[in-house]
PDB file of C-alpha atoms and ligand atoms in Angstrom:
ATOM      1  CA  MET J   1      -0.039   0.242   0.005  1.00 74.00           C
ATOM      2  CA  SER J   2       1.277   3.568  -1.171  1.00 95.00           C
ATOM      3  CA  VAL J   3      -0.125   6.908  -0.404  1.00 98.00           C
ATOM      4  CA  LYS J   4      -0.395   6.909  -4.027  1.00 97.00           C
ATOM      5  CA  ASN J   5      -2.721   4.254  -4.146  1.00 97.00           C
ATOM      6  CA  ASN J   6      -4.639   5.125  -1.295  1.00 98.00           C
ATOM      7  CA  ILE J   7      -5.464   8.468  -2.624  1.00 98.00           C
ATOM      8  CA  ASN J   8      -6.585   7.201  -5.826  1.00 96.00           C
ATOM      9  CA  PHE J   9      -8.875   4.548  -4.051  1.00 96.00           C
ATOM     10  CA  PHE J  10     -10.547   7.620  -2.149  1.00 96.00           C
ATOM     11  CA  LYS J  11     -10.562   9.370  -5.555  1.00 92.00           C
ATOM     12  CA  LYS J  12     -12.756   6.232  -6.865  1.00 92.00           C
ATOM     13  CA  SER J  13     -14.958   5.690  -3.643  1.00 91.00           C
ATOM     14  CA  PHE J  14     -16.745   9.003  -4.054  1.00 88.00           C
ATOM     15  CA  SER J  15     -17.499  11.461  -6.075  1.00 87.00           C
ATOM     16  CA  PRO J  16     -15.965  15.173  -5.672  1.00 82.00           C
ATOM     17  CA  SER J  17     -18.947  16.833  -6.395  1.00 84.00           C
ATOM     18  CA  ASP J  18     -20.870  15.065  -3.518  1.00 87.00           C
ATOM     19  CA  CYS J  19     -17.936  14.832  -0.748  1.00 96.00           C
ATOM     20  CA  ARG J  20     -14.435  16.164  -0.801  1.00 97.00           C
ATOM     21  CA  LEU J  21     -11.561  14.203   0.804  1.00 98.00           C
ATOM     22  CA  ILE J  22      -9.127  15.984   3.562  1.00 98.00           C
ATOM     23  CA  ALA J  23      -6.107  14.051   3.798  1.00 98.00           C
ATOM     24  CA  VAL J  24      -5.396  14.533   7.728  1.00 98.00           C
ATOM     25  CA  SER J  25      -1.308  14.801   7.681  1.00 98.00           C
ATOM     26  CA  LYS J  26      -0.899  15.453  11.329  1.00 98.00           C
ATOM     27  CA  THR J  27       2.432  13.882  12.301  1.00 97.00           C
ATOM     28  CA  LYS J  28       3.340  12.957   9.074  1.00 98.00           C
ATOM     29  CA  PRO J  29       6.610  14.006   7.346  1.00 97.00           C
ATOM     30  CA  VAL J  30       6.690  16.727   4.213  1.00 98.00           C
ATOM     31  CA  GLU J  31       7.514  13.839   1.890  1.00 98.00           C
ATOM     32  CA  LEU J  32       4.354  12.081   2.479  1.00 98.00           C
ATOM     33  CA  LEU J  33       2.269  14.851   1.952  1.00 98.00           C
ATOM     34  CA  GLN J  34       4.267  15.395  -1.192  1.00 98.00           C
ATOM     35  CA  GLU J  35       3.528  11.951  -2.302  1.00 98.00           C
ATOM     36  CA  ALA J  36      -0.080  12.642  -2.302  1.00 98.00           C
ATOM     37  CA  TYR J  37      -0.063  15.988  -3.691  1.00 98.00           C
ATOM     38  CA  ASP J  38       1.668  14.529  -6.477  1.00 98.00           C
ATOM     39  CA  ALA J  39      -1.213  11.900  -6.657  1.00 98.00           C
ATOM     40  CA  GLY J  40      -3.782  14.978  -7.089  1.00 97.00           C
ATOM     41  CA  GLN J  41      -4.834  15.585  -3.304  1.00 98.00           C
ATOM     42  CA  ARG J  42      -5.004  19.446  -2.720  1.00 98.00           C
ATOM     43  CA  LEU J  43      -6.839  19.482   0.374  1.00 98.00           C
ATOM     44  CA  PHE J  44      -4.864  18.560   3.794  1.00 98.00           C
ATOM     45  CA  GLY J  45      -5.721  18.699   7.435  1.00 98.00           C
ATOM     46  CA  GLU J  46      -3.584  19.319  10.561  1.00 98.00           C
ATOM     47  CA  ASN J  47      -4.312  19.869  13.912  1.00 98.00           C
ATOM     48  CA  LYS J  48      -1.172  21.732  15.137  1.00 98.00           C
ATOM     49  CA  VAL J  49      -0.964  25.317  14.645  1.00 98.00           C
ATOM     50  CA  GLN J  50       3.259  25.184  14.328  1.00 98.00           C
ATOM     51  CA  GLU J  51       2.934  21.885  12.237  1.00 98.00           C
ATOM     52  CA  MET J  52       0.739  23.569   9.810  1.00 98.00           C
ATOM     53  CA  GLU J  53       2.570  26.332   9.321  1.00 98.00           C
ATOM     54  CA  ALA J  54       5.661  24.382   8.951  1.00 98.00           C
ATOM     55  CA  LYS J  55       4.228  22.313   6.160  1.00 98.00           C
ATOM     56  CA  PHE J  56       2.883  25.546   4.678  1.00 98.00           C
ATOM     57  CA  GLU J  57       6.156  26.686   4.112  1.00 98.00           C
ATOM     58  CA  ALA J  58       7.492  23.482   2.869  1.00 98.00           C
ATOM     59  CA  LEU J  59       4.887  22.632   0.262  1.00 98.00           C
ATOM     60  CA  PRO J  60       3.238  23.874  -2.941  1.00 98.00           C
ATOM     61  CA  LYS J  61       1.032  27.116  -2.617  1.00 98.00           C
ATOM     62  CA  ASP J  62      -2.071  25.849  -3.786  1.00 98.00           C
ATOM     63  CA  ILE J  63      -2.639  23.344  -0.999  1.00 98.00           C
ATOM     64  CA  GLU J  64      -5.624  24.182   0.915  1.00 98.00           C
ATOM     65  CA  TRP J  65      -4.877  24.049   4.743  1.00 98.00           C
ATOM     66  CA  HIS J  66      -7.717  22.807   7.019  1.00 99.00           C
ATOM     67  CA  MET J  67      -7.657  23.173  10.541  1.00 98.00           C
ATOM     68  CA  ILE J  68      -9.137  20.326  12.323  1.00 98.00           C
ATOM     69  CA  GLY J  69      -7.658  20.143  15.887  1.00 96.00           C
ATOM     70  CA  HIS J  70      -8.807  22.165  18.891  1.00 96.00           C
ATOM     71  CA  LEU J  71      -7.530  25.914  18.226  1.00 98.00           C
ATOM     72  CA  GLN J  72      -6.496  27.867  20.975  1.00 97.00           C
ATOM     73  CA  THR J  73      -7.004  31.768  20.707  1.00 98.00           C
ATOM     74  CA  ASN J  74      -3.512  32.856  21.164  1.00 98.00           C
ATOM     75  CA  LYS J  75      -2.365  30.739  18.127  1.00 98.00           C
ATOM     76  CA  VAL J  76      -5.081  31.959  15.773  1.00 98.00           C
ATOM     77  CA  LYS J  77      -3.088  34.774  14.489  1.00 98.00           C
ATOM     78  CA  TYR J  78      -0.549  32.218  12.897  1.00 98.00           C
ATOM     79  CA  ILE J  79      -2.617  30.881  10.710  1.00 98.00           C
ATOM     80  CA  ALA J  80      -5.231  33.599   9.987  1.00 98.00           C
ATOM     81  CA  PRO J  81      -3.359  34.637   6.566  1.00 97.00           C
ATOM     82  CA  PHE J  82      -3.611  31.341   4.641  1.00 98.00           C
ATOM     83  CA  VAL J  83      -5.767  28.690   6.209  1.00 98.00           C
ATOM     84  CA  GLY J  84      -8.169  27.371   4.069  1.00 98.00           C
ATOM     85  CA  LEU J  85     -11.280  26.212   6.360  1.00 98.00           C
ATOM     86  CA  ILE J  86     -11.190  26.219  10.082  1.00 98.00           C
ATOM     87  CA  HIS J  87     -13.326  23.062  11.418  1.00 98.00           C
ATOM     88  CA  SER J  88     -13.105  23.295  14.720  1.00 98.00           C
ATOM     89  CA  VAL J  89     -14.403  26.558  16.276  1.00 98.00           C
ATOM     90  CA  ASP J  90     -15.695  25.647  19.340  1.00 96.00           C
ATOM     91  CA  SER J  91     -16.363  28.491  21.393  1.00 95.00           C
ATOM     92  CA  ILE J  92     -17.720  32.102  20.587  1.00 96.00           C
ATOM     93  CA  LYS J  93     -14.643  33.397  22.198  1.00 97.00           C
ATOM     94  CA  LEU J  94     -12.554  31.501  19.475  1.00 98.00           C
ATOM     95  CA  LEU J  95     -15.202  32.737  16.567  1.00 97.00           C
ATOM     96  CA  GLU J  96     -14.221  36.454  18.038  1.00 98.00           C
ATOM     97  CA  GLU J  97     -10.397  35.906  17.673  1.00 98.00           C
ATOM     98  CA  ILE J  98     -10.689  34.668  14.394  1.00 98.00           C
ATOM     99  CA  ASN J  99     -12.850  37.382  13.426  1.00 98.00           C
ATOM    100  CA  LYS J 100     -10.416  39.899  14.760  1.00 98.00           C
ATOM    101  CA  GLN J 101      -7.027  38.277  13.087  1.00 98.00           C
ATOM    102  CA  GLY J 102      -9.214  38.262   9.892  1.00 98.00           C
ATOM    103  CA  GLY J 103      -9.936  42.093   9.920  1.00 98.00           C
ATOM    104  CA  LYS J 104      -6.103  42.586  10.338  1.00 98.00           C
ATOM    105  CA  HIS J 105      -5.297  40.993   7.306  1.00 96.00           C
ATOM    106  CA  ASN J 106      -8.686  41.839   5.651  1.00 97.00           C
ATOM    107  CA  ARG J 107      -9.615  38.204   4.890  1.00 98.00           C
ATOM    108  CA  VAL J 108     -12.661  36.491   5.546  1.00 98.00           C
ATOM    109  CA  VAL J 109     -11.764  33.249   7.247  1.00 98.00           C
ATOM    110  CA  PRO J 110     -13.953  30.296   6.583  1.00 98.00           C
ATOM    111  CA  CYS J 111     -15.031  28.483   9.593  1.00 98.00           C
ATOM    112  CA  LEU J 112     -17.230  25.515  10.222  1.00 98.00           C
ATOM    113  CA  LEU J 113     -18.727  25.167  14.262  1.00 97.00           C
ATOM    114  CA  GLN J 114     -17.795  22.044  15.767  1.00 97.00           C
ATOM    115  CA  ILE J 115     -20.737  20.399  17.430  1.00 97.00           C
ATOM    116  CA  TYR J 116     -20.561  18.036  20.008  1.00 94.00           C
ATOM    117  CA  ILE J 117     -22.482  14.851  19.314  1.00 91.00           C
ATOM    118  CA  ALA J 118     -20.668  11.953  21.017  1.00 87.00           C
ATOM    119  CA  GLN J 119     -22.473  10.736  23.928  1.00 76.00           C
ATOM    120  CA  GLU J 120     -18.855   9.923  25.569  1.00 70.00           C
ATOM    121  CA  GLU J 121     -16.323  12.358  27.328  1.00 67.00           C
ATOM    122  CA  THR J 122     -17.420  15.709  26.238  1.00 62.00           C
ATOM    123  CA  LYS J 123     -14.529  17.578  25.337  1.00 71.00           C
ATOM    124  CA  PHE J 124     -15.051  20.545  22.610  1.00 86.00           C
ATOM    125  CA  GLY J 125     -17.599  21.753  20.701  1.00 93.00           C
ATOM    126  CA  PHE J 126     -20.868  23.542  20.893  1.00 95.00           C
ATOM    127  CA  ASP J 127     -24.076  21.539  22.231  1.00 92.00           C
ATOM    128  CA  GLU J 128     -27.341  21.696  20.115  1.00 92.00           C
ATOM    129  CA  ALA J 129     -28.648  24.370  22.323  1.00 93.00           C
ATOM    130  CA  GLU J 130     -25.983  26.689  22.240  1.00 94.00           C
ATOM    131  CA  VAL J 131     -25.669  26.440  18.633  1.00 94.00           C
ATOM    132  CA  THR J 132     -29.033  26.655  18.160  1.00 93.00           C
ATOM    133  CA  SER J 133     -28.877  30.018  19.909  1.00 93.00           C
ATOM    134  CA  PHE J 134     -26.221  31.166  18.004  1.00 92.00           C
ATOM    135  CA  PHE J 135     -28.256  31.171  14.636  1.00 91.00           C
ATOM    136  CA  GLU J 136     -31.589  32.426  16.245  1.00 89.00           C
ATOM    137  CA  ARG J 137     -29.380  35.441  17.239  1.00 88.00           C
ATOM    138  CA  ASP J 138     -28.244  35.773  14.050  1.00 85.00           C
ATOM    139  CA  LEU J 139     -25.035  36.062  14.906  1.00 86.00           C
ATOM    140  CA  PRO J 140     -22.984  35.082  12.080  1.00 82.00           C
ATOM    141  CA  LYS J 141     -23.663  38.561  10.942  1.00 87.00           C
ATOM    142  CA  SER J 142     -21.785  40.092  13.986  1.00 93.00           C
ATOM    143  CA  PHE J 143     -18.623  38.615  12.765  1.00 96.00           C
ATOM    144  CA  PRO J 144     -17.934  40.030   9.360  1.00 96.00           C
ATOM    145  CA  PHE J 145     -14.576  38.088   8.924  1.00 97.00           C
ATOM    146  CA  CYS J 146     -15.633  34.873   9.649  1.00 97.00           C
ATOM    147  CA  PHE J 147     -17.372  33.029   7.000  1.00 96.00           C
ATOM    148  CA  VAL J 148     -19.539  30.417   9.092  1.00 96.00           C
ATOM    149  CA  GLN J 149     -20.300  27.597   6.195  1.00 96.00           C
ATOM    150  CA  GLY J 150     -21.384  24.690   8.055  1.00 97.00           C
ATOM    151  CA  LEU J 151     -20.720  22.352  10.718  1.00 98.00           C
ATOM    152  CA  MET J 152     -18.438  19.661  12.061  1.00 98.00           C
ATOM    153  CA  GLY J 153     -18.582  16.641  14.087  1.00 97.00           C
ATOM    154  CA  MET J 154     -17.058  13.796  15.567  1.00 96.00           C
ATOM    155  CA  ALA J 155     -19.004  10.316  16.115  1.00 95.00           C
ATOM    156  CA  SER J 156     -18.345   8.279  19.317  1.00 93.00           C
ATOM    157  CA  LEU J 157     -15.386   5.996  19.162  1.00 92.00           C
ATOM    158  CA  THR J 158     -17.422   2.672  18.998  1.00 93.00           C
ATOM    159  CA  ASP J 159     -18.150  -0.609  16.911  1.00 95.00           C
ATOM    160  CA  ASP J 160     -21.738   0.212  17.081  1.00 96.00           C
ATOM    161  CA  THR J 161     -22.310   1.358  13.703  1.00 97.00           C
ATOM    162  CA  ASP J 162     -26.432   2.141  14.219  1.00 97.00           C
ATOM    163  CA  LYS J 163     -24.683   4.679  17.207  1.00 96.00           C
ATOM    164  CA  ILE J 164     -22.640   6.277  15.051  1.00 97.00           C
ATOM    165  CA  ARG J 165     -25.323   6.597  12.252  1.00 98.00           C
ATOM    166  CA  ASN J 166     -27.931   8.002  14.346  1.00 97.00           C
ATOM    167  CA  GLU J 167     -24.962  10.958  15.661  1.00 97.00           C
ATOM    168  CA  PHE J 168     -24.329  11.616  11.852  1.00 98.00           C
ATOM    169  CA  LYS J 169     -28.281  11.767  11.231  1.00 98.00           C
ATOM    170  CA  GLY J 170     -28.746  14.350  14.047  1.00 97.00           C
ATOM    171  CA  LEU J 171     -25.806  16.508  13.066  1.00 97.00           C
ATOM    172  CA  LYS J 172     -26.912  16.192   9.320  1.00 98.00           C
ATOM    173  CA  SER J 173     -30.552  17.453  10.607  1.00 97.00           C
ATOM    174  CA  LEU J 174     -29.298  20.355  12.520  1.00 96.00           C
ATOM    175  CA  PHE J 175     -27.308  21.199   9.391  1.00 97.00           C
ATOM    176  CA  GLU J 176     -30.521  21.183   7.373  1.00 96.00           C
ATOM    177  CA  LEU J 177     -32.472  22.969   9.881  1.00 93.00           C
ATOM    178  CA  PHE J 178     -29.835  25.913  10.002  1.00 93.00           C
ATOM    179  CA  LYS J 179     -29.491  26.160   6.297  1.00 92.00           C
ATOM    180  CA  LYS J 180     -33.132  26.473   6.096  1.00 91.00           C
ATOM    181  CA  THR J 181     -34.014  28.849   8.703  1.00 86.00           C
ATOM    182  CA  HIS J 182     -31.055  31.099   9.338  1.00 78.00           C
ATOM    183  CA  SER J 183     -28.002  30.771   6.717  1.00 75.00           C
ATOM    184  CA  GLN J 184     -28.145  30.219   3.067  1.00 79.00           C
ATOM    185  CA  ASN J 185     -24.204  30.101   3.579  1.00 89.00           C
ATOM    186  CA  MET J 186     -24.544  26.514   5.369  1.00 93.00           C
ATOM    187  CA  LYS J 187     -22.716  24.503   2.618  1.00 95.00           C
ATOM    188  CA  GLU J 188     -20.078  22.180   4.371  1.00 97.00           C
ATOM    189  CA  LEU J 189     -20.753  19.165   6.643  1.00 98.00           C
ATOM    190  CA  SER J 190     -17.534  17.867   7.966  1.00 98.00           C
ATOM    191  CA  MET J 191     -18.404  14.385   9.395  1.00 98.00           C
ATOM    192  CA  GLY J 192     -16.302  11.061   9.175  1.00 98.00           C
ATOM    193  CA  MET J 193     -12.977   9.558   9.478  1.00 97.00           C
ATOM    194  CA  SER J 194     -11.099   6.494   8.522  1.00 97.00           C
ATOM    195  CA  SER J 195     -13.169   3.985  10.631  1.00 97.00           C
ATOM    196  CA  ASP J 196     -16.866   5.657  10.058  1.00 97.00           C
ATOM    197  CA  TYR J 197     -16.290   7.592   6.649  1.00 97.00           C
ATOM    198  CA  GLN J 198     -18.923   5.328   4.635  1.00 96.00           C
ATOM    199  CA  ILE J 199     -21.549   5.767   6.934  1.00 97.00           C
ATOM    200  CA  ALA J 200     -20.933   9.826   7.178  1.00 98.00           C
ATOM    201  CA  ILE J 201     -21.060   9.747   3.252  1.00 97.00           C
ATOM    202  CA  GLU J 202     -24.438   7.870   3.513  1.00 96.00           C
ATOM    203  CA  GLU J 203     -25.672  10.539   5.939  1.00 97.00           C
ATOM    204  CA  GLY J 204     -24.652  13.511   3.836  1.00 97.00           C
ATOM    205  CA  SER J 205     -21.101  14.213   4.961  1.00 98.00           C
ATOM    206  CA  THR J 206     -19.524  17.235   2.365  1.00 98.00           C
ATOM    207  CA  LEU J 207     -16.158  16.753   3.905  1.00 98.00           C
ATOM    208  CA  VAL J 208     -14.345  13.597   5.014  1.00 98.00           C
ATOM    209  CA  ARG J 209     -11.375  13.702   7.242  1.00 98.00           C
ATOM    210  CA  ILE J 210      -8.906  10.650   6.816  1.00 98.00           C
ATOM    211  CA  GLY J 211      -5.579  10.172   8.155  1.00 98.00           C
ATOM    212  CA  THR J 212      -5.079   6.433   8.891  1.00 98.00           C
ATOM    213  CA  SER J 213      -6.177   5.142   5.587  1.00 98.00           C
ATOM    214  CA  ILE J 214      -4.324   7.100   3.834  1.00 98.00           C
ATOM    215  CA  PHE J 215      -0.877   7.746   5.472  1.00 98.00           C
ATOM    216  CA  GLY J 216      -0.856   4.684   8.031  1.00 96.00           C
ATOM    217  CA  GLU J 217      -0.847   4.586  11.708  1.00 95.00           C
ATOM    218  CA  ARG J 218       0.463   7.679  13.599  1.00 94.00           C
ATOM    219  CA  ASN J 219       3.390   7.188  15.722  1.00 85.00           C
ATOM    220  CA  TYR J 220       3.362  10.150  18.588  1.00 75.00           C
ATOM    221  CA  ASN J 221       6.726   9.362  19.930  1.00 61.00           C
TER     222      ASN J 221
HETATM  223  C1  PLP P   1      -6.643  12.850  13.525  1.00 94.50           C
HETATM  224  C2  PLP P   1      -8.071  13.467  12.986  1.00 94.50           C
HETATM  225  C3  PLP P   1      -8.719  12.653  12.122  1.00 94.50           C
HETATM  226  C4  PLP P   1      -8.354  11.631  10.902  1.00 94.50           C
HETATM  227  O1  PLP P   1      -8.474  10.195  11.804  1.00 94.50           O
HETATM  228  P1  PLP P   1      -8.039   8.908  11.335  1.00 94.50           P
HETATM  229  O2  PLP P   1      -8.660   7.929  12.019  1.00 94.50           O
HETATM  230  O3  PLP P   1      -6.822   8.829  11.285  1.00 94.50           O
HETATM  231  O4  PLP P   1      -8.822   8.693   9.835  1.00 94.50           O
HETATM  232  C5  PLP P   1      -9.950  13.130  11.619  1.00 94.50           C
HETATM  233  N1  PLP P   1     -10.741  14.088  12.478  1.00 94.50           N
HETATM  234  C6  PLP P   1     -10.089  14.735  13.688  1.00 94.50           C
HETATM  235  C7  PLP P   1     -10.629  15.748  14.021  1.00 94.50           C
HETATM  236  C8  PLP P   1      -8.658  14.338  13.847  1.00 94.50           C
HETATM  237  O5  PLP P   1      -8.231  14.923  14.593  1.00 94.50           O
END
């Protein structure tokens, strides 16, 4: 199995008009990202600001960089000039900072709101009530340098595919609700990783975030 073969496998697995592939390259060396790039991959996902910056410097400039991990407010300034999409906006405070940094660079930063959908250990993300109130109060308008264009969620880590499917279904229906009632700008639904992307696509994902099945297991030493 090579990175190139894996990218080609995913290219054949679903049509980019329905769902796009983000190659999650965190912890992986630039040589492997270059291999994916040479196979035609242009969207890459990282979860650490410094690592994303270093890879942005080292690799071709037509790559679109997606921040998928928890983002600290004091680090927004480093990626605001170039980041393609921030999937992991998990608080109003973070959105305020992205708006401020976007303003400094006169750049509207594309963002997704991360929604907490898994039943287990609650860490990052808005819950349903918070995000509903966000749209009901028409808050996207208060952040002119953030383009809130969708939602992101991670399903529970479980073998129970019914549970995973239900969590994705819940996120999809929230997405449809906000699209209808509050924002025509809602166009991206980021859900699905190596273990559950097929279910995610069946449930309406527009962006799957796949690491292990492209680059192999990660080694965090
Ligand atoms: C690491 C990561 C992924 C990719 O996970 P794989 O199981 O390696 O495909 C997807 N989404 C987020 C938010 C991640 O942090």
